[in-house]
PDB file of C-alpha atoms in Angstrom:
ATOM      1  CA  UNK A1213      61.830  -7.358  44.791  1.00  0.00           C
ATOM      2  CA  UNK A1214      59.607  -5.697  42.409  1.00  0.00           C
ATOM      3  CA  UNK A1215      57.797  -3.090  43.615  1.00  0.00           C
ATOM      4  CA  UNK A1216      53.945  -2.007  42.200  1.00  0.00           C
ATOM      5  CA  UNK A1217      52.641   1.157  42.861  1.00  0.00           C
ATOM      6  CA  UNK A1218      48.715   2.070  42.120  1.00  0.00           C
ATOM      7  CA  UNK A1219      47.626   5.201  42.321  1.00  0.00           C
ATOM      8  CA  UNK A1220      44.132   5.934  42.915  1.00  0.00           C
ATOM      9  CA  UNK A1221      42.833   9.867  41.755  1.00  0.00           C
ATOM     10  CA  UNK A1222      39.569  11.750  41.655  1.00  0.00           C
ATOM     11  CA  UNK A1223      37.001  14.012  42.743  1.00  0.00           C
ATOM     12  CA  UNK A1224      35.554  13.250  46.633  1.00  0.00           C
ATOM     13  CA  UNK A1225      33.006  10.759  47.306  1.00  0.00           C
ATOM     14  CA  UNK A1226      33.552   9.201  43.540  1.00  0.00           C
ATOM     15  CA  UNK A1227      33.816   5.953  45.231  1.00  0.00           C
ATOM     16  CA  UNK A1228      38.205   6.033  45.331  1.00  0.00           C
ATOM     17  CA  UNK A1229      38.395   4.618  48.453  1.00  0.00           C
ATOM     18  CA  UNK A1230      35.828   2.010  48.160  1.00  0.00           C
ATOM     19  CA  UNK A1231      37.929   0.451  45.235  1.00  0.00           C
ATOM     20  CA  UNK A1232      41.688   1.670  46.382  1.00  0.00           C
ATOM     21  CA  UNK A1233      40.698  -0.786  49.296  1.00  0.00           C
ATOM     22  CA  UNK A1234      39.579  -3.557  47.169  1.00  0.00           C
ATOM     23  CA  UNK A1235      42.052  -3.685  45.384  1.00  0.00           C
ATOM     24  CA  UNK A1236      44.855  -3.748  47.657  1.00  0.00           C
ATOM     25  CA  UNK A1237      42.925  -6.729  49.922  1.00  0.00           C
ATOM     26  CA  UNK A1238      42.625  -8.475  46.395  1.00  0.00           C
ATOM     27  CA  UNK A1239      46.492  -7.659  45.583  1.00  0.00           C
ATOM     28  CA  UNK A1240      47.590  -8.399  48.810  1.00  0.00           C
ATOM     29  CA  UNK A1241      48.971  -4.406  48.994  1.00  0.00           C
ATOM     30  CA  UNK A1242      49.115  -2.000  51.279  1.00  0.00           C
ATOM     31  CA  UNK A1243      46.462   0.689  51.635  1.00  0.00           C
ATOM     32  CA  UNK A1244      47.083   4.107  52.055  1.00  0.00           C
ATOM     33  CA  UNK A1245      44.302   6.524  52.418  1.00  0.00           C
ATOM     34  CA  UNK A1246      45.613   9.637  51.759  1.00  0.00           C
ATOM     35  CA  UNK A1247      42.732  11.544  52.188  1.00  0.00           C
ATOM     36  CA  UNK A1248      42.339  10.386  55.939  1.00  0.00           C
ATOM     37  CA  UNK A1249      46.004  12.001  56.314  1.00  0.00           C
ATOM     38  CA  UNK A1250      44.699  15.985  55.601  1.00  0.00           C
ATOM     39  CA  UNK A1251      41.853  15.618  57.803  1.00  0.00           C
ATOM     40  CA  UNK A1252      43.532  14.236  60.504  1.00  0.00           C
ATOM     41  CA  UNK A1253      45.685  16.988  60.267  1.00  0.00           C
ATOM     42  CA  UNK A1254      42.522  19.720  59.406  1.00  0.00           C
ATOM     43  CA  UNK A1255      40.974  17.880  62.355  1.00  0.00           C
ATOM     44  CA  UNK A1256      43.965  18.830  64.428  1.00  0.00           C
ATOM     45  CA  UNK A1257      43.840  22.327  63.305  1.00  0.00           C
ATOM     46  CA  UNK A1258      40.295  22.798  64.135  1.00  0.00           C
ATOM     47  CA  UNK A1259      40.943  21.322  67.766  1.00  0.00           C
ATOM     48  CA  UNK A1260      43.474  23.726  68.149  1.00  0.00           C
ATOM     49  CA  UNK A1261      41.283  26.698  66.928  1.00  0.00           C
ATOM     50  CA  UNK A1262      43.066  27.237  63.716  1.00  0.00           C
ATOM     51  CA  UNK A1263      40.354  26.201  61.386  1.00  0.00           C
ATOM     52  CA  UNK A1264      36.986  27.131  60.438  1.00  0.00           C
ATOM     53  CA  UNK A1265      35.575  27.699  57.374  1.00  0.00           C
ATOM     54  CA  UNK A1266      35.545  31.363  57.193  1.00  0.00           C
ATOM     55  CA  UNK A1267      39.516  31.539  58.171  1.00  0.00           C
ATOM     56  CA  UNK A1268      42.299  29.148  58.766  1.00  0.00           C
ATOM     57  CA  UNK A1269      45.663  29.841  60.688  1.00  0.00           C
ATOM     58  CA  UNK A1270      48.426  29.082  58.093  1.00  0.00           C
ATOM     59  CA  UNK A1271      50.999  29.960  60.067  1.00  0.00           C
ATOM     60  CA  UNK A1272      50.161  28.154  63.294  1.00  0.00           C
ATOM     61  CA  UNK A1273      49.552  24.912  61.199  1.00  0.00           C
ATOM     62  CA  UNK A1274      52.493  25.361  59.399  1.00  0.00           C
ATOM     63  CA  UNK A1275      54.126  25.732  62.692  1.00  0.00           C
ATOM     64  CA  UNK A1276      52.688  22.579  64.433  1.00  0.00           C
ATOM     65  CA  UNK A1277      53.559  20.184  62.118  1.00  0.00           C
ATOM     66  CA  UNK A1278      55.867  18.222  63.981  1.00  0.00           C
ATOM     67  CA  UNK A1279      53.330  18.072  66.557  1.00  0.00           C
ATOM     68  CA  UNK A1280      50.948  15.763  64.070  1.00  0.00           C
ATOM     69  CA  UNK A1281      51.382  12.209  64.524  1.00  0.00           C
ATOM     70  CA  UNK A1282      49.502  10.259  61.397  1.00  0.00           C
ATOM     71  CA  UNK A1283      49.006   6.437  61.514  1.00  0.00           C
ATOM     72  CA  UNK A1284      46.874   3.941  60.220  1.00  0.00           C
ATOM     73  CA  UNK A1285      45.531   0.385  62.303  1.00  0.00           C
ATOM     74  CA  UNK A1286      43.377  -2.442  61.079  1.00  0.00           C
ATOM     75  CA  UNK A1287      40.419  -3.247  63.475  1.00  0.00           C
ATOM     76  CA  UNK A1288      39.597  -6.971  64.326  1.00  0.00           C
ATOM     77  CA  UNK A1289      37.569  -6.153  61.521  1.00  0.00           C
ATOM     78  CA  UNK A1290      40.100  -5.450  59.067  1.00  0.00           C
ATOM     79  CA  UNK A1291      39.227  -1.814  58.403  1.00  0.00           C
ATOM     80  CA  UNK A1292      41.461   0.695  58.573  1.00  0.00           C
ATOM     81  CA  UNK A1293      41.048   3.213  61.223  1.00  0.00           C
ATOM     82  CA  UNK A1294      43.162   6.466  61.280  1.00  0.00           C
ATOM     83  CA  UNK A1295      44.844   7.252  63.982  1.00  0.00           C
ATOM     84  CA  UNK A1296      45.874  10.991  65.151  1.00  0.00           C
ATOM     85  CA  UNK A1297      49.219  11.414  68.206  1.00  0.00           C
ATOM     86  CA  UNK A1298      47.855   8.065  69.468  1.00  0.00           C
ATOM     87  CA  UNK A1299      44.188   8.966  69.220  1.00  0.00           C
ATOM     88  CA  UNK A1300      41.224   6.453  67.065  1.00  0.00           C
ATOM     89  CA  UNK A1301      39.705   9.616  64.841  1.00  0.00           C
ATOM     90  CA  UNK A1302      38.082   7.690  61.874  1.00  0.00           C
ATOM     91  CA  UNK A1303      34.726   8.770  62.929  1.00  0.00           C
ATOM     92  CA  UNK A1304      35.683  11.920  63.803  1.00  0.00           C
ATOM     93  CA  UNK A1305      37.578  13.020  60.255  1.00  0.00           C
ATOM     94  CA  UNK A1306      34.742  11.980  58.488  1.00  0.00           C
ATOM     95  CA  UNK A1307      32.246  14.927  60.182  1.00  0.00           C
ATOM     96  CA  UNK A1308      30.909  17.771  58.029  1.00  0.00           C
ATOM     97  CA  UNK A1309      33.056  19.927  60.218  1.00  0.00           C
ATOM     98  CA  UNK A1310      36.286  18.612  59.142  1.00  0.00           C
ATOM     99  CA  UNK A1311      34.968  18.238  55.207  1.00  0.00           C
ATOM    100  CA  UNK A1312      34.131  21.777  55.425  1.00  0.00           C
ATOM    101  CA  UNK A1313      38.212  22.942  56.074  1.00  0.00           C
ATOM    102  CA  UNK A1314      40.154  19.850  54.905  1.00  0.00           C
ATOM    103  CA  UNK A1315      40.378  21.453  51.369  1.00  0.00           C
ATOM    104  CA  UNK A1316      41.845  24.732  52.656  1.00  0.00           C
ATOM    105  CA  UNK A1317      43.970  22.983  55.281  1.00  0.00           C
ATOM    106  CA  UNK A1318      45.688  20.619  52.635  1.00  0.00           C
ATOM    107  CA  UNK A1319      46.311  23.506  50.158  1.00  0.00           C
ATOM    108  CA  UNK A1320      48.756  24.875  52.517  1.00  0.00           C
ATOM    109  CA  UNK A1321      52.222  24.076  50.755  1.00  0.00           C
ATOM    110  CA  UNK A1322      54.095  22.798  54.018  1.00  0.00           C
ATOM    111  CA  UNK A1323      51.086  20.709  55.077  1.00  0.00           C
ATOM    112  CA  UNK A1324      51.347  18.931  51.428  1.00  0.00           C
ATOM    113  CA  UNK A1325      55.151  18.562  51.432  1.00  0.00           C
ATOM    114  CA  UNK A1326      55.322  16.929  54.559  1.00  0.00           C
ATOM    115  CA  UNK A1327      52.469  14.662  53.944  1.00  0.00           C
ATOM    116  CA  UNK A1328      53.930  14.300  50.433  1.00  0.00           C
ATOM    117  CA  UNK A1329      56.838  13.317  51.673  1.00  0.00           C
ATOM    118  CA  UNK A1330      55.534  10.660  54.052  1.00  0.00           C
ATOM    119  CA  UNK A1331      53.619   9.111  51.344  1.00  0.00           C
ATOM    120  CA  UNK A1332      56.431   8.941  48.909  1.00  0.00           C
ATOM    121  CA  UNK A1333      58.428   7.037  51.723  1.00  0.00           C
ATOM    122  CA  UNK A1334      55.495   4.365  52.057  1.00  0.00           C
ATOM    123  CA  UNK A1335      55.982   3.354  48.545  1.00  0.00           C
ATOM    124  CA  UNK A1336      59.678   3.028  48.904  1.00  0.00           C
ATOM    125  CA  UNK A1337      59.834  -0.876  50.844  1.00  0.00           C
ATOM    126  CA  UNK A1338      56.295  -1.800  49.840  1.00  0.00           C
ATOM    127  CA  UNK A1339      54.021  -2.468  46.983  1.00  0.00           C
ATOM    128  CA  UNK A1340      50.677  -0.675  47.434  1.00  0.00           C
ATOM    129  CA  UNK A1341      47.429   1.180  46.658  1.00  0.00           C
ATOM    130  CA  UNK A1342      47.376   4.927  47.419  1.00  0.00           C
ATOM    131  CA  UNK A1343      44.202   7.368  46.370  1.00  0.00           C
ATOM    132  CA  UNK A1344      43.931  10.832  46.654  1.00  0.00           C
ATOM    133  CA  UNK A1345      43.951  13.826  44.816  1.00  0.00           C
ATOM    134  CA  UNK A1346      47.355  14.098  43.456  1.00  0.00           C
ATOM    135  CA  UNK A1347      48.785  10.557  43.956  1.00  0.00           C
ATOM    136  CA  UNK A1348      49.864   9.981  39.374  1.00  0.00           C
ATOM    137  CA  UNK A1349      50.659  13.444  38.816  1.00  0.00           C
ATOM    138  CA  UNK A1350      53.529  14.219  42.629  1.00  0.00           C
ATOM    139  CA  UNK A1351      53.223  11.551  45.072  1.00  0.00           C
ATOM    140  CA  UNK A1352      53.821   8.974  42.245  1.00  0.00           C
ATOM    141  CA  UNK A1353      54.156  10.092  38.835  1.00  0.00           C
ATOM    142  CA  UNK A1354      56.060   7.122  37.816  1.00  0.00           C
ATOM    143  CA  UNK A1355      53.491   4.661  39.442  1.00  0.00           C
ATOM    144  CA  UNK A1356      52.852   1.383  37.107  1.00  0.00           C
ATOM    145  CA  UNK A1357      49.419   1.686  37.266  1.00  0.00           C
ATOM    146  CA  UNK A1358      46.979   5.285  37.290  1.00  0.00           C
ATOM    147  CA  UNK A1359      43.920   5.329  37.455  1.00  0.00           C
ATOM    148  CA  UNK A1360      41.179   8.021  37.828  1.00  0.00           C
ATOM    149  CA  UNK A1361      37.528   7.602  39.398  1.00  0.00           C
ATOM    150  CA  UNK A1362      34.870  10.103  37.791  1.00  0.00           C
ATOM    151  CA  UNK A1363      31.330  10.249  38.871  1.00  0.00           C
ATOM    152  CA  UNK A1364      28.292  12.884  38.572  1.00  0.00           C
ATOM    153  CA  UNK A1365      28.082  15.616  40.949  1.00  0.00           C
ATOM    154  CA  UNK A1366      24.913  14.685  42.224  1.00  0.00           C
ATOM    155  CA  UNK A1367      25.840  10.809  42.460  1.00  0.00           C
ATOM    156  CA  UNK A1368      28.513  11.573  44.504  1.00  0.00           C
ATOM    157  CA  UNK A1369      26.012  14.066  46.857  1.00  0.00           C
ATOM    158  CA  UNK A1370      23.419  11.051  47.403  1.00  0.00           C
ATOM    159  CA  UNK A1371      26.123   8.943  48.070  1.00  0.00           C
ATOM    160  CA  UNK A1372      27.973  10.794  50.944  1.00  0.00           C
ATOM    161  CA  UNK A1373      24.778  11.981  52.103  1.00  0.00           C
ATOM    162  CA  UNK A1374      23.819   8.445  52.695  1.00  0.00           C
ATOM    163  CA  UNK A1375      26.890   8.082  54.462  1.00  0.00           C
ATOM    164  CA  UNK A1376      26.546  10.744  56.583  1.00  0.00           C
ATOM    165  CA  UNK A1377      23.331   9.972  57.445  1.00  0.00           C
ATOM    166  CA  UNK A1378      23.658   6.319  58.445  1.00  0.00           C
ATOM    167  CA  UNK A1379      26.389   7.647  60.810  1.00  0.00           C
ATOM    168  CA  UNK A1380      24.842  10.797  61.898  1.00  0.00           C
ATOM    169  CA  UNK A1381      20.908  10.981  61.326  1.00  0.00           C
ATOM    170  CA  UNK A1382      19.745  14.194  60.505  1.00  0.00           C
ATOM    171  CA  UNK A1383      23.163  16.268  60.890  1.00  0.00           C
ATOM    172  CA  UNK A1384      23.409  17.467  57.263  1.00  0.00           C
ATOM    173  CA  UNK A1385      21.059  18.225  54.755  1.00  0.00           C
ATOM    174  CA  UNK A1386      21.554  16.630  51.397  1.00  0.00           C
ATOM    175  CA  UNK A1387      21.985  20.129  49.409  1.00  0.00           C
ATOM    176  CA  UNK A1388      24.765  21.204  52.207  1.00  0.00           C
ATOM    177  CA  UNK A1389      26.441  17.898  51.185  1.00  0.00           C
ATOM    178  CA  UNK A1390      26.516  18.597  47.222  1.00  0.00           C
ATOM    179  CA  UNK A1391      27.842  22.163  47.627  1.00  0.00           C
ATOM    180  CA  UNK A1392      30.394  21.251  49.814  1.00  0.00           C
ATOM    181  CA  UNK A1393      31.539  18.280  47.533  1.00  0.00           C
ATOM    182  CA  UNK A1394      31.201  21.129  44.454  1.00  0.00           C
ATOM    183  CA  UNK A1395      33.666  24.172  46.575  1.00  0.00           C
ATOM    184  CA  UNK A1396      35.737  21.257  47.283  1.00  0.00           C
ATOM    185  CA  UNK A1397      36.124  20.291  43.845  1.00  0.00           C
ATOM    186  CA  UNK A1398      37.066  24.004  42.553  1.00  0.00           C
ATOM    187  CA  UNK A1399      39.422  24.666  45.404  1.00  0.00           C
ATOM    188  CA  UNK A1400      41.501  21.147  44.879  1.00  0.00           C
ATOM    189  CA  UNK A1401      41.659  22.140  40.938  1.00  0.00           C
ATOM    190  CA  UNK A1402      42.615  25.392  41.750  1.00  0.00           C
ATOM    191  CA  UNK A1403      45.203  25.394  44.307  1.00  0.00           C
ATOM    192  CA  UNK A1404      48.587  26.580  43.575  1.00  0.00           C
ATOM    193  CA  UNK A1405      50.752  23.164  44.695  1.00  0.00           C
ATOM    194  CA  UNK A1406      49.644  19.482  43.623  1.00  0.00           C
ATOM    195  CA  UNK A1407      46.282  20.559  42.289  1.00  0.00           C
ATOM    196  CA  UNK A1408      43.860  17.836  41.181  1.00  0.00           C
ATOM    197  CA  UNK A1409      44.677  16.911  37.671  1.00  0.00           C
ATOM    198  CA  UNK A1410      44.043  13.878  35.816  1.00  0.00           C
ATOM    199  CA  UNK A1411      47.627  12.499  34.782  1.00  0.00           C
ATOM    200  CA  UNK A1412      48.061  11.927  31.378  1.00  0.00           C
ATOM    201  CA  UNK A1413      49.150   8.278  31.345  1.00  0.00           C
ATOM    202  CA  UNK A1414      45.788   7.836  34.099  1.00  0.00           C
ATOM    203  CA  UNK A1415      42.754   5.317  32.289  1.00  0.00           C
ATOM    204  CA  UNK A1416      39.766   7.114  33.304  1.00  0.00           C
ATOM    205  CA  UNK A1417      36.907   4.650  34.994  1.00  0.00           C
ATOM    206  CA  UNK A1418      33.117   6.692  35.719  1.00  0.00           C
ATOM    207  CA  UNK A1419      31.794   5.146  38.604  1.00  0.00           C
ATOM    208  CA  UNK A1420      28.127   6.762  37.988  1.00  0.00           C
ATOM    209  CA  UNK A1421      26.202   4.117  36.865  1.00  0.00           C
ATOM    210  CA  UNK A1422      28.287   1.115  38.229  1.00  0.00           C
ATOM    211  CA  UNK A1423      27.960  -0.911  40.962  1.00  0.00           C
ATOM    212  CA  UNK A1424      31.146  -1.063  43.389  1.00  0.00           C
ATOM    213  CA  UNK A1425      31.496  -5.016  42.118  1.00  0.00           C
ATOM    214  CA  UNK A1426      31.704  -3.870  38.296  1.00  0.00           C
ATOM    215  CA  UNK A1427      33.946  -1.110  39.133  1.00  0.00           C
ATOM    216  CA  UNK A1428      36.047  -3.437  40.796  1.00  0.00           C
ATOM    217  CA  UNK A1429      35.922  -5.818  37.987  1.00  0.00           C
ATOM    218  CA  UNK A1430      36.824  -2.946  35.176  1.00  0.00           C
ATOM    219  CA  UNK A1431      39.398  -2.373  37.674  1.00  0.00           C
ATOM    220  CA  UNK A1432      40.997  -5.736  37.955  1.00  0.00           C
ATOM    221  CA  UNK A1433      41.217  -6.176  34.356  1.00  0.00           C
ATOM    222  CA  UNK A1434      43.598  -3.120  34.174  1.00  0.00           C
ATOM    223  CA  UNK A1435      46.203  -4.867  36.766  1.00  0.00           C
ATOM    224  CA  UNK A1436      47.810  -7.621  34.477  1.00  0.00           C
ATOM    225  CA  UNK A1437      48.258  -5.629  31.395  1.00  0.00           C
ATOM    226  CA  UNK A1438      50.431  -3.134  33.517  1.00  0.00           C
TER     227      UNK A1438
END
């Protein structure tokens, strides 16, 4: 059985997911959010009292690891929900709180081999769609199809703020949202293991000005030539 691996990079709130999703329900893949796995871990980590935004506790997280149960279910909706040691969280990782430590909590180089790891095994037995941060360049550098999602910094902001604020009116203020998406963005270039990088080999798709249906189409018409 041939196996096809899609790998799904770029900056937060570029609209990744949105199409990662797509794509696998058009394929018929699986979908692997790997973004829902570090903040169901920094989620963990801030239940636990080991993360805040001033200060995380490296070595208790690093420590608790085998503690953190990740899973995904479909709804009767067919969403996928994440699920933490037996727990529904998908509302809860997606909280300001969580956005505001998941960057420093997945720098942490045992948090990203282990979840590394994991993610590497899900591609072994089944084709798929994966997005993240660092899925072409480590988690699958030999994937037959890269792409990366680009967007404007201030697109993105109104986006997620709209997000937010259809989930949570009032919570967060649209400038909070575009600085955090901004300190996110330097500290996933910057850090030291699996930084955000554009792979080489990656075909580069700016979802600024696009609808989700065109991006999905420009998309698409990538599959069959890899």
């Amino acid at each position: 059985m041939t196996l096809i691996r899609i790998a799904v990079d770029g900056y937060a709130s570029t609209g990744k997911s949105t199409l990662a999703k797509r794509l696998a329900s058009s394929l018929g893949f699986l979908y692997i959010d790997t973004g829902a796995m570090y903040r169901m871990v920094a989620l963990y980590a801030i239940r636990q009292g080991w993360a805040a935004p001033d200060a995380i506790n490296a070595t208790a997280i690093n420590a608790s690891l085998d503690k953190v149960n990740l899973a995904f279910a479909r709804d009767a909706g067919g969403k996928n929900r994440a699920i933490l040691n037996g727990e529904d969280v998908e509302e809860a990782i997606r909280t300001m709180e969580v956005s505001r430590v998941v960057s420093s909590v997945s720098s942490l180089v045992p948090v990203r081999r282990r979840l590394v790891a994991q993610q590497q095994a899900m591609g072994q037995s089944q084709s798929l769609v994966m997005d993240g941060r660092d899925i072409g360049t480590v988690v699958f550098p030999d994937a037959e199809l890269k792409l990366f999602v680009t967007a404007d910094a201030d697109v993105r902001a109104t986006r997620r703020f709209a997000e937010m604020e259809s989930a949570n009116p009032g919570a967060v203020s649209l400038a909070e949202v575009k600085a955090n998406l901004l300190q996110r963005d330097q500290e996933d270039r910057e850090r030291l293991d699996s930084p955000l990088l554009q792979a080489q080999d990656a075909l580069v798709l700016d979802n600024s000005s696009v609808s989700p249906d065109e991006l999905f189409e420009q998309a698409m018409r990538l599959v069959p030539s890899r």
